[in-house]
Amino acid sequence: MTVSDAERIAAAQAYISSLASHQADDVPFAPDCTRIEVGLKTGFSGNHLRRSLNRGLQYRVISATTAPEFTVDGDEVRARFDVITKPSLAGRRVCAHIDETFLIPASDGQIHHIRARIRPFIQRS
């Protein structure tokens, strides 16, 4: 079985959508999926990532994501998008430019690894 680029992009999009929806049950994580954020391991398995996205307080501050820009290179799907947070102070909120690379082999279409780069920015309302 070979999974198309469009299906692999859909797998990455499912993850990105779950950041704001807090509904990660349909994200196709491989059982041993890990996530590295700014050099730190923040995801230890597919089930851990799913639980964190569904119920983790660290994700509850996210209200939306912008439409990602995707590129595919071999087994890697790269997504660049912004995360918009809920808290606002004096018409400003801390948001983030996200650059995530997903290891999604065409052989199974599951997310095996996520590497995240994050650059915070201030958004004015």
Coordinates of C-alpha atoms in Angstrom, one line a residue:
M1 CA 0.0 0.0 0.0
T2 CA 1.3 3.4 -0.9
V3 CA -0.4 6.6 0.5
S4 CA -0.6 9.6 -1.7
D5 CA 0.9 13.0 -0.8
A6 CA -2.6 14.4 -0.5
E7 CA -3.4 11.7 2.1
R8 CA -0.2 12.4 4.0
I9 CA -1.0 16.1 4.0
A10 CA -4.5 15.3 5.3
A11 CA -2.9 13.4 8.2
A12 CA -0.8 16.4 9.1
Q13 CA -3.9 18.7 8.7
A14 CA -5.8 16.4 11.1
Y15 CA -3.1 17.0 13.8
I16 CA -3.1 20.8 13.1
S17 CA -6.9 21.0 13.3
S18 CA -6.9 19.1 16.6
L19 CA -4.7 21.9 18.2
A20 CA -7.7 24.2 18.3
S21 CA -10.6 21.7 18.2
H22 CA -9.1 19.6 21.0
Q23 CA -10.5 16.5 19.2
A24 CA -7.5 14.3 18.3
D25 CA -9.3 10.9 18.2
D26 CA -9.0 10.7 14.3
V27 CA -5.3 11.9 14.1
P28 CA -3.4 8.9 12.5
F29 CA -0.5 8.7 15.0
A30 CA 1.8 5.7 14.8
P31 CA 1.8 3.9 18.3
D32 CA 5.5 5.0 18.8
C33 CA 5.1 8.6 17.5
T34 CA 7.2 11.2 19.3
R35 CA 7.2 15.0 19.2
I36 CA 10.2 17.3 19.7
E37 CA 9.4 21.0 20.4
V38 CA 12.3 23.4 20.4
G39 CA 14.7 20.5 21.3
L40 CA 12.5 19.1 24.1
K41 CA 10.5 15.8 23.8
T42 CA 6.9 16.7 24.4
G43 CA 5.2 13.7 22.9
F44 CA 6.1 10.2 24.0
S45 CA 3.7 8.0 22.0
G46 CA 0.7 8.2 19.8
N47 CA -1.7 7.7 22.7
H48 CA 0.2 10.3 24.8
L49 CA -0.1 12.9 22.0
R50 CA -3.8 12.1 21.5
R51 CA -4.6 12.5 25.2
S52 CA -2.6 15.7 25.4
L53 CA -4.4 17.2 22.5
N54 CA -7.8 16.1 23.8
R55 CA -7.4 17.2 27.4
G56 CA -4.0 18.9 27.9
L57 CA -4.1 22.4 29.5
Q58 CA -1.2 23.4 27.4
Y59 CA -3.4 23.2 24.3
R60 CA -6.6 24.8 25.9
V61 CA -5.2 28.3 25.3
I62 CA -5.3 27.7 21.5
S63 CA -8.4 29.1 19.9
A64 CA -7.4 28.8 16.2
T65 CA -4.8 28.0 13.6
T66 CA -4.3 29.7 10.3
A67 CA -4.4 27.7 7.0
P68 CA -1.1 25.8 6.8
E69 CA 1.3 26.0 3.9
F70 CA 2.4 22.4 3.1
T71 CA 5.4 21.0 1.3
V72 CA 6.3 17.3 0.8
D73 CA 9.8 16.0 0.6
G74 CA 10.2 12.2 0.6
D75 CA 8.6 10.9 3.8
E76 CA 8.4 14.4 5.4
V77 CA 5.5 16.7 5.3
R78 CA 6.3 20.3 6.4
A79 CA 3.6 22.6 7.6
R80 CA 3.9 26.3 8.3
F81 CA 1.1 28.1 10.1
D82 CA 0.2 30.4 13.0
V83 CA -1.4 29.4 16.3
I84 CA -3.8 32.0 17.8
T85 CA -4.3 32.0 21.5
K86 CA -7.4 32.9 23.6
P87 CA -5.9 35.1 26.4
S88 CA -5.8 38.7 25.6
L89 CA -4.4 41.6 27.6
A90 CA -5.0 45.3 26.5
G91 CA -6.0 44.1 23.1
R92 CA -2.8 42.0 22.6
R93 CA -2.3 38.3 22.6
V94 CA 0.8 36.1 22.4
C95 CA 0.6 33.9 19.3
A96 CA 3.2 31.8 17.5
H97 CA 4.5 31.1 14.0
I98 CA 4.8 27.3 13.8
D99 CA 7.0 25.3 11.5
E100 CA 6.4 21.6 12.0
T101 CA 7.9 18.7 10.1
F102 CA 6.0 15.4 10.2
L103 CA 7.5 12.1 9.4
I104 CA 4.7 10.4 7.5
P105 CA 6.0 7.5 5.4
A106 CA 4.1 6.8 2.2
S107 CA 4.1 3.1 3.2
D108 CA 1.5 3.6 6.0
G109 CA 0.3 7.3 6.1
Q110 CA 0.8 7.5 9.9
I111 CA 2.6 10.2 11.8
H112 CA 5.7 8.7 13.3
H113 CA 7.5 11.9 14.4
I114 CA 6.9 15.6 14.7
R115 CA 9.6 18.2 15.0
A116 CA 8.3 21.7 15.9
R117 CA 9.9 25.1 15.7
I118 CA 8.0 27.9 17.4
R119 CA 8.5 31.7 17.1
P120 CA 6.2 33.7 19.4
F121 CA 4.7 37.1 18.2
I122 CA 2.3 39.6 19.6
Q123 CA -1.0 40.1 17.8
R124 CA -3.0 43.2 18.2
S125 CA -6.8 43.0 18.2

